[in-house]
mmCIF file with all atom_site columns, C-alpha atoms and ligand atoms in Angstrom:
data_model
loop_
_atom_site.group_PDB
_atom_site.id
_atom_site.type_symbol
_atom_site.label_atom_id
_atom_site.label_alt_id
_atom_site.label_comp_id
_atom_site.label_asym_id
_atom_site.label_entity_id
_atom_site.label_seq_id
_atom_site.pdbx_PDB_ins_code
_atom_site.Cartn_x
_atom_site.Cartn_y
_atom_site.Cartn_z
_atom_site.occupancy
_atom_site.B_iso_or_equiv
_atom_site.pdbx_formal_charge
_atom_site.auth_seq_id
_atom_site.auth_comp_id
_atom_site.auth_asym_id
_atom_site.auth_atom_id
_atom_site.pdbx_PDB_model_num
ATOM   1   C  CA  . UNK A 1 1   ? 93.219  -5.859 78.089 1.00 0.00 ? 1   UNK A CA  1
ATOM   2   C  CA  . UNK A 1 2   ? 91.309  -3.425 80.970 1.00 0.00 ? 2   UNK A CA  1
ATOM   3   C  CA  . UNK A 1 3   ? 94.781  -3.442 82.615 1.00 0.00 ? 3   UNK A CA  1
ATOM   4   C  CA  . UNK A 1 4   ? 96.546  -2.392 79.604 1.00 0.00 ? 4   UNK A CA  1
ATOM   5   C  CA  . UNK A 1 5   ? 94.195  0.377  79.005 1.00 0.00 ? 5   UNK A CA  1
ATOM   6   C  CA  . UNK A 1 6   ? 94.252  1.641  82.376 1.00 0.00 ? 6   UNK A CA  1
ATOM   7   C  CA  . UNK A 1 7   ? 98.235  2.023  82.540 1.00 0.00 ? 7   UNK A CA  1
ATOM   8   C  CA  . UNK A 1 8   ? 98.207  3.408  79.054 1.00 0.00 ? 8   UNK A CA  1
ATOM   9   C  CA  . UNK A 1 9   ? 95.463  6.191  80.247 1.00 0.00 ? 9   UNK A CA  1
ATOM   10  C  CA  . UNK A 1 10  ? 97.834  7.017  83.329 1.00 0.00 ? 10  UNK A CA  1
ATOM   11  C  CA  . UNK A 1 11  ? 100.944 7.323  80.931 1.00 0.00 ? 11  UNK A CA  1
ATOM   12  C  CA  . UNK A 1 12  ? 99.128  9.541  78.555 1.00 0.00 ? 12  UNK A CA  1
ATOM   13  C  CA  . UNK A 1 13  ? 98.219  11.649 81.530 1.00 0.00 ? 13  UNK A CA  1
ATOM   14  C  CA  . UNK A 1 14  ? 101.389 12.007 83.221 1.00 0.00 ? 14  UNK A CA  1
ATOM   15  C  CA  . UNK A 1 15  ? 102.335 15.556 83.060 1.00 0.00 ? 15  UNK A CA  1
ATOM   16  C  CA  . UNK A 1 16  ? 99.181  16.727 81.842 1.00 0.00 ? 16  UNK A CA  1
ATOM   17  C  CA  . UNK A 1 17  ? 98.344  19.056 84.709 1.00 0.00 ? 17  UNK A CA  1
ATOM   18  C  CA  . UNK A 1 18  ? 95.549  21.446 83.115 1.00 0.00 ? 18  UNK A CA  1
ATOM   19  C  CA  . UNK A 1 19  ? 92.175  20.158 82.880 1.00 0.00 ? 19  UNK A CA  1
ATOM   20  C  CA  . UNK A 1 20  ? 89.586  21.124 80.110 1.00 0.00 ? 20  UNK A CA  1
ATOM   21  C  CA  . UNK A 1 21  ? 86.422  21.759 82.705 1.00 0.00 ? 21  UNK A CA  1
ATOM   22  C  CA  . UNK A 1 22  ? 82.828  22.052 81.216 1.00 0.00 ? 22  UNK A CA  1
ATOM   23  C  CA  . UNK A 1 23  ? 79.722  23.122 83.222 1.00 0.00 ? 23  UNK A CA  1
ATOM   24  C  CA  . UNK A 1 24  ? 76.790  22.297 81.302 1.00 0.00 ? 24  UNK A CA  1
ATOM   25  C  CA  . UNK A 1 25  ? 72.972  21.754 81.696 1.00 0.00 ? 25  UNK A CA  1
ATOM   26  C  CA  . UNK A 1 26  ? 69.869  23.459 82.060 1.00 0.00 ? 26  UNK A CA  1
ATOM   27  C  CA  . UNK A 1 27  ? 70.050  23.770 85.781 1.00 0.00 ? 27  UNK A CA  1
ATOM   28  C  CA  . UNK A 1 28  ? 71.459  26.902 87.572 1.00 0.00 ? 28  UNK A CA  1
ATOM   29  C  CA  . UNK A 1 29  ? 74.911  27.310 88.753 1.00 0.00 ? 29  UNK A CA  1
ATOM   30  C  CA  . UNK A 1 30  ? 77.139  26.831 85.725 1.00 0.00 ? 30  UNK A CA  1
ATOM   31  C  CA  . UNK A 1 31  ? 78.645  30.582 85.835 1.00 0.00 ? 31  UNK A CA  1
ATOM   32  C  CA  . UNK A 1 32  ? 78.543  30.525 89.697 1.00 0.00 ? 32  UNK A CA  1
ATOM   33  C  CA  . UNK A 1 33  ? 80.806  27.355 89.797 1.00 0.00 ? 33  UNK A CA  1
ATOM   34  C  CA  . UNK A 1 34  ? 83.422  28.828 87.712 1.00 0.00 ? 34  UNK A CA  1
ATOM   35  C  CA  . UNK A 1 35  ? 83.165  31.953 90.006 1.00 0.00 ? 35  UNK A CA  1
ATOM   36  C  CA  . UNK A 1 36  ? 83.749  29.750 92.843 1.00 0.00 ? 36  UNK A CA  1
ATOM   37  C  CA  . UNK A 1 37  ? 86.411  27.838 91.459 1.00 0.00 ? 37  UNK A CA  1
ATOM   38  C  CA  . UNK A 1 38  ? 88.187  31.106 90.749 1.00 0.00 ? 38  UNK A CA  1
ATOM   39  C  CA  . UNK A 1 39  ? 87.700  32.274 94.351 1.00 0.00 ? 39  UNK A CA  1
ATOM   40  C  CA  . UNK A 1 40  ? 89.183  29.258 95.688 1.00 0.00 ? 40  UNK A CA  1
ATOM   41  C  CA  . UNK A 1 41  ? 92.294  29.481 93.353 1.00 0.00 ? 41  UNK A CA  1
ATOM   42  C  CA  . UNK A 1 42  ? 92.918  33.149 94.219 1.00 0.00 ? 42  UNK A CA  1
ATOM   43  C  CA  . UNK A 1 43  ? 93.418  31.566 97.689 1.00 0.00 ? 43  UNK A CA  1
ATOM   44  C  CA  . UNK A 1 44  ? 96.620  29.908 96.445 1.00 0.00 ? 44  UNK A CA  1
ATOM   45  C  CA  . UNK A 1 45  ? 97.601  33.088 94.503 1.00 0.00 ? 45  UNK A CA  1
ATOM   46  C  CA  . UNK A 1 46  ? 96.738  31.465 91.205 1.00 0.00 ? 46  UNK A CA  1
ATOM   47  C  CA  . UNK A 1 47  ? 96.020  33.889 88.154 1.00 0.00 ? 47  UNK A CA  1
ATOM   48  C  CA  . UNK A 1 48  ? 92.495  33.458 86.712 1.00 0.00 ? 48  UNK A CA  1
ATOM   49  C  CA  . UNK A 1 49  ? 91.002  35.453 83.655 1.00 0.00 ? 49  UNK A CA  1
ATOM   50  C  CA  . UNK A 1 50  ? 87.058  34.965 82.991 1.00 0.00 ? 50  UNK A CA  1
ATOM   51  C  CA  . UNK A 1 51  ? 86.243  36.156 79.570 1.00 0.00 ? 51  UNK A CA  1
ATOM   52  C  CA  . UNK A 1 52  ? 82.261  36.488 79.245 1.00 0.00 ? 52  UNK A CA  1
ATOM   53  C  CA  . UNK A 1 53  ? 81.040  35.659 75.855 1.00 0.00 ? 53  UNK A CA  1
ATOM   54  C  CA  . UNK A 1 54  ? 77.255  36.653 75.990 1.00 0.00 ? 54  UNK A CA  1
ATOM   55  C  CA  . UNK A 1 55  ? 76.431  39.402 78.026 1.00 0.00 ? 55  UNK A CA  1
ATOM   56  C  CA  . UNK A 1 56  ? 73.664  42.379 77.407 1.00 0.00 ? 56  UNK A CA  1
ATOM   57  C  CA  . UNK A 1 57  ? 73.684  45.588 79.348 1.00 0.00 ? 57  UNK A CA  1
ATOM   58  C  CA  . UNK A 1 58  ? 72.936  43.675 82.909 1.00 0.00 ? 58  UNK A CA  1
ATOM   59  C  CA  . UNK A 1 59  ? 75.044  44.595 85.578 1.00 0.00 ? 59  UNK A CA  1
ATOM   60  C  CA  . UNK A 1 60  ? 76.088  41.112 87.183 1.00 0.00 ? 60  UNK A CA  1
ATOM   61  C  CA  . UNK A 1 61  ? 77.613  41.480 90.588 1.00 0.00 ? 61  UNK A CA  1
ATOM   62  C  CA  . UNK A 1 62  ? 80.988  39.790 89.698 1.00 0.00 ? 62  UNK A CA  1
ATOM   63  C  CA  . UNK A 1 63  ? 81.942  42.702 87.266 1.00 0.00 ? 63  UNK A CA  1
ATOM   64  C  CA  . UNK A 1 64  ? 82.283  44.731 90.367 1.00 0.00 ? 64  UNK A CA  1
ATOM   65  C  CA  . UNK A 1 65  ? 83.600  42.293 93.022 1.00 0.00 ? 65  UNK A CA  1
ATOM   66  C  CA  . UNK A 1 66  ? 86.245  40.594 90.511 1.00 0.00 ? 66  UNK A CA  1
ATOM   67  C  CA  . UNK A 1 67  ? 88.112  43.996 90.838 1.00 0.00 ? 67  UNK A CA  1
ATOM   68  C  CA  . UNK A 1 68  ? 88.360  43.283 94.763 1.00 0.00 ? 68  UNK A CA  1
ATOM   69  C  CA  . UNK A 1 69  ? 90.411  40.229 93.617 1.00 0.00 ? 69  UNK A CA  1
ATOM   70  C  CA  . UNK A 1 70  ? 92.659  42.041 90.908 1.00 0.00 ? 70  UNK A CA  1
ATOM   71  C  CA  . UNK A 1 71  ? 95.188  41.202 89.977 1.00 0.00 ? 71  UNK A CA  1
ATOM   72  C  CA  . UNK A 1 72  ? 94.970  37.593 90.551 1.00 0.00 ? 72  UNK A CA  1
ATOM   73  C  CA  . UNK A 1 73  ? 91.391  37.708 89.153 1.00 0.00 ? 73  UNK A CA  1
ATOM   74  C  CA  . UNK A 1 74  ? 90.656  39.341 85.735 1.00 0.00 ? 74  UNK A CA  1
ATOM   75  C  CA  . UNK A 1 75  ? 87.171  39.723 84.255 1.00 0.00 ? 75  UNK A CA  1
ATOM   76  C  CA  . UNK A 1 76  ? 86.623  40.689 80.659 1.00 0.00 ? 76  UNK A CA  1
ATOM   77  C  CA  . UNK A 1 77  ? 83.051  41.184 79.895 1.00 0.00 ? 77  UNK A CA  1
ATOM   78  C  CA  . UNK A 1 78  ? 83.243  41.585 75.822 1.00 0.00 ? 78  UNK A CA  1
ATOM   79  C  CA  . UNK A 1 79  ? 79.463  42.300 75.481 1.00 0.00 ? 79  UNK A CA  1
ATOM   80  C  CA  . UNK A 1 80  ? 79.747  45.142 77.779 1.00 0.00 ? 80  UNK A CA  1
ATOM   81  C  CA  . UNK A 1 81  ? 81.631  47.396 75.285 1.00 0.00 ? 81  UNK A CA  1
ATOM   82  C  CA  . UNK A 1 82  ? 78.299  47.133 73.168 1.00 0.00 ? 82  UNK A CA  1
ATOM   83  C  CA  . UNK A 1 83  ? 75.847  48.175 75.851 1.00 0.00 ? 83  UNK A CA  1
ATOM   84  C  CA  . UNK A 1 84  ? 72.934  49.716 74.069 1.00 0.00 ? 84  UNK A CA  1
ATOM   85  C  CA  . UNK A 1 85  ? 73.008  47.634 70.792 1.00 0.00 ? 85  UNK A CA  1
ATOM   86  C  CA  . UNK A 1 86  ? 73.525  44.345 72.491 1.00 0.00 ? 86  UNK A CA  1
ATOM   87  C  CA  . UNK A 1 87  ? 70.053  43.299 73.153 1.00 0.00 ? 87  UNK A CA  1
ATOM   88  C  CA  . UNK A 1 88  ? 67.326  41.079 71.715 1.00 0.00 ? 88  UNK A CA  1
ATOM   89  C  CA  . UNK A 1 89  ? 66.711  43.458 68.759 1.00 0.00 ? 89  UNK A CA  1
ATOM   90  C  CA  . UNK A 1 90  ? 70.310  44.177 68.008 1.00 0.00 ? 90  UNK A CA  1
ATOM   91  C  CA  . UNK A 1 91  ? 71.119  42.616 64.575 1.00 0.00 ? 91  UNK A CA  1
ATOM   92  C  CA  . UNK A 1 92  ? 72.736  39.176 64.590 1.00 0.00 ? 92  UNK A CA  1
ATOM   93  C  CA  . UNK A 1 93  ? 75.932  40.610 63.088 1.00 0.00 ? 93  UNK A CA  1
ATOM   94  C  CA  . UNK A 1 94  ? 76.528  42.588 66.367 1.00 0.00 ? 94  UNK A CA  1
ATOM   95  C  CA  . UNK A 1 95  ? 76.381  39.163 68.152 1.00 0.00 ? 95  UNK A CA  1
ATOM   96  C  CA  . UNK A 1 96  ? 78.675  37.496 65.746 1.00 0.00 ? 96  UNK A CA  1
ATOM   97  C  CA  . UNK A 1 97  ? 80.878  40.481 65.998 1.00 0.00 ? 97  UNK A CA  1
ATOM   98  C  CA  . UNK A 1 98  ? 81.056  40.145 69.980 1.00 0.00 ? 98  UNK A CA  1
ATOM   99  C  CA  . UNK A 1 99  ? 81.501  36.316 69.822 1.00 0.00 ? 99  UNK A CA  1
ATOM   100 C  CA  . UNK A 1 100 ? 84.754  36.654 67.437 1.00 0.00 ? 100 UNK A CA  1
ATOM   101 C  CA  . UNK A 1 101 ? 86.168  39.403 69.524 1.00 0.00 ? 101 UNK A CA  1
ATOM   102 C  CA  . UNK A 1 102 ? 85.763  36.991 72.488 1.00 0.00 ? 102 UNK A CA  1
ATOM   103 C  CA  . UNK A 1 103 ? 87.443  34.338 70.715 1.00 0.00 ? 103 UNK A CA  1
ATOM   104 C  CA  . UNK A 1 104 ? 90.230  36.605 69.554 1.00 0.00 ? 104 UNK A CA  1
ATOM   105 C  CA  . UNK A 1 105 ? 90.733  37.734 73.189 1.00 0.00 ? 105 UNK A CA  1
ATOM   106 C  CA  . UNK A 1 106 ? 90.383  34.431 74.611 1.00 0.00 ? 106 UNK A CA  1
ATOM   107 C  CA  . UNK A 1 107 ? 93.172  33.163 72.206 1.00 0.00 ? 107 UNK A CA  1
ATOM   108 C  CA  . UNK A 1 108 ? 95.669  36.018 73.231 1.00 0.00 ? 108 UNK A CA  1
ATOM   109 C  CA  . UNK A 1 109 ? 95.050  35.289 76.988 1.00 0.00 ? 109 UNK A CA  1
ATOM   110 C  CA  . UNK A 1 110 ? 95.396  31.356 76.387 1.00 0.00 ? 110 UNK A CA  1
ATOM   111 C  CA  . UNK A 1 111 ? 98.924  32.280 74.705 1.00 0.00 ? 111 UNK A CA  1
ATOM   112 C  CA  . UNK A 1 112 ? 100.207 34.908 77.056 1.00 0.00 ? 112 UNK A CA  1
ATOM   113 C  CA  . UNK A 1 113 ? 100.801 31.982 79.455 1.00 0.00 ? 113 UNK A CA  1
ATOM   114 C  CA  . UNK A 1 114 ? 100.080 34.412 82.072 1.00 0.00 ? 114 UNK A CA  1
ATOM   115 C  CA  . UNK A 1 115 ? 97.332  32.470 83.777 1.00 0.00 ? 115 UNK A CA  1
ATOM   116 C  CA  . UNK A 1 116 ? 96.653  29.311 85.621 1.00 0.00 ? 116 UNK A CA  1
ATOM   117 C  CA  . UNK A 1 117 ? 92.891  29.233 84.804 1.00 0.00 ? 117 UNK A CA  1
ATOM   118 C  CA  . UNK A 1 118 ? 90.826  30.643 82.015 1.00 0.00 ? 118 UNK A CA  1
ATOM   119 C  CA  . UNK A 1 119 ? 87.081  30.804 82.193 1.00 0.00 ? 119 UNK A CA  1
ATOM   120 C  CA  . UNK A 1 120 ? 85.216  31.132 78.874 1.00 0.00 ? 120 UNK A CA  1
ATOM   121 C  CA  . UNK A 1 121 ? 81.927  31.974 80.472 1.00 0.00 ? 121 UNK A CA  1
ATOM   122 C  CA  . UNK A 1 122 ? 78.901  31.112 78.111 1.00 0.00 ? 122 UNK A CA  1
ATOM   123 C  CA  . UNK A 1 123 ? 80.977  29.825 75.278 1.00 0.00 ? 123 UNK A CA  1
ATOM   124 C  CA  . UNK A 1 124 ? 78.860  26.764 74.878 1.00 0.00 ? 124 UNK A CA  1
ATOM   125 C  CA  . UNK A 1 125 ? 75.729  28.994 73.977 1.00 0.00 ? 125 UNK A CA  1
ATOM   126 C  CA  . UNK A 1 126 ? 77.793  31.017 71.435 1.00 0.00 ? 126 UNK A CA  1
ATOM   127 C  CA  . UNK A 1 127 ? 78.490  27.702 69.661 1.00 0.00 ? 127 UNK A CA  1
ATOM   128 C  CA  . UNK A 1 128 ? 74.862  26.452 70.058 1.00 0.00 ? 128 UNK A CA  1
ATOM   129 C  CA  . UNK A 1 129 ? 73.704  29.798 68.593 1.00 0.00 ? 129 UNK A CA  1
ATOM   130 C  CA  . UNK A 1 130 ? 76.116  29.563 65.532 1.00 0.00 ? 130 UNK A CA  1
ATOM   131 C  CA  . UNK A 1 131 ? 78.103  32.682 66.606 1.00 0.00 ? 131 UNK A CA  1
ATOM   132 C  CA  . UNK A 1 132 ? 81.345  30.570 67.313 1.00 0.00 ? 132 UNK A CA  1
ATOM   133 C  CA  . UNK A 1 133 ? 82.468  27.551 65.263 1.00 0.00 ? 133 UNK A CA  1
ATOM   134 C  CA  . UNK A 1 134 ? 82.841  24.417 67.599 1.00 0.00 ? 134 UNK A CA  1
ATOM   135 C  CA  . UNK A 1 135 ? 86.542  24.246 65.706 1.00 0.00 ? 135 UNK A CA  1
ATOM   136 C  CA  . UNK A 1 136 ? 87.441  27.463 66.774 1.00 0.00 ? 136 UNK A CA  1
ATOM   137 C  CA  . UNK A 1 137 ? 86.837  26.033 70.498 1.00 0.00 ? 137 UNK A CA  1
ATOM   138 C  CA  . UNK A 1 138 ? 88.510  22.811 69.847 1.00 0.00 ? 138 UNK A CA  1
ATOM   139 C  CA  . UNK A 1 139 ? 91.567  24.910 68.518 1.00 0.00 ? 139 UNK A CA  1
ATOM   140 C  CA  . UNK A 1 140 ? 91.623  26.887 71.842 1.00 0.00 ? 140 UNK A CA  1
ATOM   141 C  CA  . UNK A 1 141 ? 91.565  23.351 73.701 1.00 0.00 ? 141 UNK A CA  1
ATOM   142 C  CA  . UNK A 1 142 ? 94.517  22.510 71.358 1.00 0.00 ? 142 UNK A CA  1
ATOM   143 C  CA  . UNK A 1 143 ? 96.735  25.523 71.775 1.00 0.00 ? 143 UNK A CA  1
ATOM   144 C  CA  . UNK A 1 144 ? 96.299  25.839 75.387 1.00 0.00 ? 144 UNK A CA  1
ATOM   145 C  CA  . UNK A 1 145 ? 99.754  25.195 77.568 1.00 0.00 ? 145 UNK A CA  1
ATOM   146 C  CA  . UNK A 1 146 ? 99.585  21.942 79.308 1.00 0.00 ? 146 UNK A CA  1
ATOM   147 C  CA  . UNK A 1 147 ? 99.403  23.434 82.506 1.00 0.00 ? 147 UNK A CA  1
ATOM   148 C  CA  . UNK A 1 148 ? 96.551  25.660 81.864 1.00 0.00 ? 148 UNK A CA  1
ATOM   149 C  CA  . UNK A 1 149 ? 92.879  24.757 83.368 1.00 0.00 ? 149 UNK A CA  1
ATOM   150 C  CA  . UNK A 1 150 ? 90.543  25.896 80.638 1.00 0.00 ? 150 UNK A CA  1
ATOM   151 C  CA  . UNK A 1 151 ? 86.826  26.091 81.935 1.00 0.00 ? 151 UNK A CA  1
ATOM   152 C  CA  . UNK A 1 152 ? 84.043  26.357 79.477 1.00 0.00 ? 152 UNK A CA  1
ATOM   153 C  CA  . UNK A 1 153 ? 80.381  27.037 80.751 1.00 0.00 ? 153 UNK A CA  1
ATOM   154 C  CA  . UNK A 1 154 ? 77.011  27.172 79.098 1.00 0.00 ? 154 UNK A CA  1
ATOM   155 C  CA  . UNK A 1 155 ? 74.285  24.691 78.208 1.00 0.00 ? 155 UNK A CA  1
ATOM   156 C  CA  . UNK A 1 156 ? 73.995  22.705 75.053 1.00 0.00 ? 156 UNK A CA  1
ATOM   157 C  CA  . UNK A 1 157 ? 77.894  21.861 75.171 1.00 0.00 ? 157 UNK A CA  1
ATOM   158 C  CA  . UNK A 1 158 ? 78.580  20.168 71.884 1.00 0.00 ? 158 UNK A CA  1
ATOM   159 C  CA  . UNK A 1 159 ? 79.790  16.376 71.922 1.00 0.00 ? 159 UNK A CA  1
ATOM   160 C  CA  . UNK A 1 160 ? 82.889  17.477 70.218 1.00 0.00 ? 160 UNK A CA  1
ATOM   161 C  CA  . UNK A 1 161 ? 83.741  19.671 73.462 1.00 0.00 ? 161 UNK A CA  1
ATOM   162 C  CA  . UNK A 1 162 ? 82.597  17.234 75.751 1.00 0.00 ? 162 UNK A CA  1
ATOM   163 C  CA  . UNK A 1 163 ? 84.806  14.447 74.135 1.00 0.00 ? 163 UNK A CA  1
ATOM   164 C  CA  . UNK A 1 164 ? 87.815  17.033 74.658 1.00 0.00 ? 164 UNK A CA  1
ATOM   165 C  CA  . UNK A 1 165 ? 86.981  17.505 78.161 1.00 0.00 ? 165 UNK A CA  1
ATOM   166 C  CA  . UNK A 1 166 ? 88.491  15.915 81.252 1.00 0.00 ? 166 UNK A CA  1
ATOM   167 C  CA  . UNK A 1 167 ? 85.777  16.924 83.537 1.00 0.00 ? 167 UNK A CA  1
ATOM   168 C  CA  . UNK A 1 168 ? 82.031  17.710 82.663 1.00 0.00 ? 168 UNK A CA  1
ATOM   169 C  CA  . UNK A 1 169 ? 79.477  18.242 85.227 1.00 0.00 ? 169 UNK A CA  1
ATOM   170 C  CA  . UNK A 1 170 ? 75.841  18.501 83.680 1.00 0.00 ? 170 UNK A CA  1
ATOM   171 C  CA  . UNK A 1 171 ? 73.657  21.056 86.072 1.00 0.00 ? 171 UNK A CA  1
ATOM   172 C  CA  . UNK A 1 172 ? 70.064  19.276 86.229 1.00 0.00 ? 172 UNK A CA  1
ATOM   173 C  CA  . UNK A 1 173 ? 67.144  21.450 87.044 1.00 0.00 ? 173 UNK A CA  1
ATOM   174 C  CA  . UNK A 1 174 ? 65.077  19.719 89.884 1.00 0.00 ? 174 UNK A CA  1
ATOM   175 C  CA  . UNK A 1 175 ? 63.240  23.235 90.459 1.00 0.00 ? 175 UNK A CA  1
ATOM   176 C  CA  . UNK A 1 176 ? 63.654  26.838 89.569 1.00 0.00 ? 176 UNK A CA  1
ATOM   177 C  CA  . UNK A 1 177 ? 61.662  29.854 90.919 1.00 0.00 ? 177 UNK A CA  1
ATOM   178 C  CA  . UNK A 1 178 ? 61.447  31.101 87.382 1.00 0.00 ? 178 UNK A CA  1
ATOM   179 C  CA  . UNK A 1 179 ? 58.861  28.202 86.761 1.00 0.00 ? 179 UNK A CA  1
ATOM   180 C  CA  . UNK A 1 180 ? 56.652  29.803 89.158 1.00 0.00 ? 180 UNK A CA  1
ATOM   181 C  CA  . UNK A 1 181 ? 57.118  33.479 87.678 1.00 0.00 ? 181 UNK A CA  1
ATOM   182 C  CA  . UNK A 1 182 ? 59.856  34.499 90.468 1.00 0.00 ? 182 UNK A CA  1
ATOM   183 C  CA  . UNK A 1 183 ? 62.136  36.723 88.652 1.00 0.00 ? 183 UNK A CA  1
ATOM   184 C  CA  . UNK A 1 184 ? 65.980  36.773 88.957 1.00 0.00 ? 184 UNK A CA  1
ATOM   185 C  CA  . UNK A 1 185 ? 67.260  38.110 92.082 1.00 0.00 ? 185 UNK A CA  1
ATOM   186 C  CA  . UNK A 1 186 ? 70.139  40.437 93.090 1.00 0.00 ? 186 UNK A CA  1
ATOM   187 C  CA  . UNK A 1 187 ? 73.474  38.670 94.256 1.00 0.00 ? 187 UNK A CA  1
ATOM   188 C  CA  . UNK A 1 188 ? 71.539  35.277 93.393 1.00 0.00 ? 188 UNK A CA  1
ATOM   189 C  CA  . UNK A 1 189 ? 71.062  35.441 89.638 1.00 0.00 ? 189 UNK A CA  1
ATOM   190 C  CA  . UNK A 1 190 ? 73.143  38.453 88.767 1.00 0.00 ? 190 UNK A CA  1
HETATM 191 P  P1  . ATP B 2 .   ? 74.339  31.277 87.236 1.00 0.00 ? 1   ATP B P1  1
HETATM 192 O  O1  . ATP B 2 .   ? 74.957  32.622 86.628 1.00 0.00 ? 1   ATP B O1  1
HETATM 193 O  O2  . ATP B 2 .   ? 73.199  31.577 88.143 1.00 0.00 ? 1   ATP B O2  1
HETATM 194 O  O3  . ATP B 2 .   ? 75.405  30.205 87.678 1.00 0.00 ? 1   ATP B O3  1
HETATM 195 P  P2  . ATP B 2 .   ? 74.188  29.617 84.843 1.00 0.00 ? 1   ATP B P2  1
HETATM 196 O  O4  . ATP B 2 .   ? 75.285  30.088 84.313 1.00 0.00 ? 1   ATP B O4  1
HETATM 197 O  O5  . ATP B 2 .   ? 73.769  28.126 85.241 1.00 0.00 ? 1   ATP B O5  1
HETATM 198 O  O6  . ATP B 2 .   ? 73.452  30.522 86.355 1.00 0.00 ? 1   ATP B O6  1
HETATM 199 P  P3  . ATP B 2 .   ? 72.995  30.599 82.518 1.00 0.00 ? 1   ATP B P3  1
HETATM 200 O  O7  . ATP B 2 .   ? 72.318  29.626 81.433 1.00 0.00 ? 1   ATP B O7  1
HETATM 201 O  O8  . ATP B 2 .   ? 74.308  31.063 82.243 1.00 0.00 ? 1   ATP B O8  1
HETATM 202 O  O9  . ATP B 2 .   ? 72.759  30.116 83.695 1.00 0.00 ? 1   ATP B O9  1
HETATM 203 O  O10 . ATP B 2 .   ? 71.826  31.724 82.756 1.00 0.00 ? 1   ATP B O10 1
HETATM 204 C  C1  . ATP B 2 .   ? 71.927  33.025 82.967 1.00 0.00 ? 1   ATP B C1  1
HETATM 205 C  C2  . ATP B 2 .   ? 70.869  33.569 83.838 1.00 0.00 ? 1   ATP B C2  1
HETATM 206 O  O11 . ATP B 2 .   ? 69.611  32.993 83.814 1.00 0.00 ? 1   ATP B O11 1
HETATM 207 C  C3  . ATP B 2 .   ? 71.279  33.880 85.272 1.00 0.00 ? 1   ATP B C3  1
HETATM 208 O  O12 . ATP B 2 .   ? 70.660  34.959 85.847 1.00 0.00 ? 1   ATP B O12 1
HETATM 209 C  C4  . ATP B 2 .   ? 70.624  32.356 85.882 1.00 0.00 ? 1   ATP B C4  1
HETATM 210 O  O13 . ATP B 2 .   ? 70.710  32.681 87.431 1.00 0.00 ? 1   ATP B O13 1
HETATM 211 C  C5  . ATP B 2 .   ? 69.405  32.038 85.390 1.00 0.00 ? 1   ATP B C5  1
HETATM 212 N  N1  . ATP B 2 .   ? 69.072  30.987 85.144 1.00 0.00 ? 1   ATP B N1  1
HETATM 213 C  C6  . ATP B 2 .   ? 69.838  29.830 85.329 1.00 0.00 ? 1   ATP B C6  1
HETATM 214 N  N2  . ATP B 2 .   ? 69.189  28.690 85.211 1.00 0.00 ? 1   ATP B N2  1
HETATM 215 C  C7  . ATP B 2 .   ? 68.061  28.833 84.742 1.00 0.00 ? 1   ATP B C7  1
HETATM 216 C  C8  . ATP B 2 .   ? 66.532  28.270 84.858 1.00 0.00 ? 1   ATP B C8  1
HETATM 217 N  N3  . ATP B 2 .   ? 66.705  26.877 84.636 1.00 0.00 ? 1   ATP B N3  1
HETATM 218 N  N4  . ATP B 2 .   ? 65.529  28.824 84.644 1.00 0.00 ? 1   ATP B N4  1
HETATM 219 C  C9  . ATP B 2 .   ? 65.433  30.005 84.550 1.00 0.00 ? 1   ATP B C9  1
HETATM 220 N  N5  . ATP B 2 .   ? 66.656  30.925 84.738 1.00 0.00 ? 1   ATP B N5  1
HETATM 221 C  C10 . ATP B 2 .   ? 67.644  30.339 85.013 1.00 0.00 ? 1   ATP B C10 1
HETATM 222 MG MG1 . MG  B 3 .   ? 75.980  31.458 82.835 1.00 0.00 ? 2   MG  B MG1 1
#
């Protein structure tokens, strides 16, 4: 029975080149793991698109350094277009609008077949906050070309998304300087 299961698993996975990869958990390193993968893939002349779902007015280093890796690496910070209104005081509708826009862009990018890897950064938070329906994410997984690697980051990855994934890593927080009041550092945290 076990052998049958293993063989059927192998047969089902033949030709399934593209993985669904999830970086979740409370510990630091989810977005940087995805960026590290992108850096590695550029070295193989792969095409990567990262779509950032939840970003405020902060400037993250990758928004600038990604330009050095163009055209192989493309970064779209959807929230960046809403600087000044995307902060904690902005109405929920603005967050929903940004998240919907990010899903729309993600769908277009996935369907374009132009990329080898697409990273949906912080999408798990968007689902957890109720800004994006889990079914919308499952739909993106369903429509992806079989060769495309799809990376989903953010804590609180839903069970449905974990079930649909091939690779799931949970970052575990052992220690974080934030716990002793040390603030976010340039080049390390943003
Ligand atoms: P990073 O972008 O550094 O890889 P991350 O993607 O794992 O972190 P997020 O949940 O997206 O983490 O958090 C965004 C910001 O919060 C980043 O500046 C990150 O460094 C910081 N951060 C990450 N984990 C923690 C933590 N456990 N406690 C406090 N701050 C954190
Ligand atoms: Mg992150």
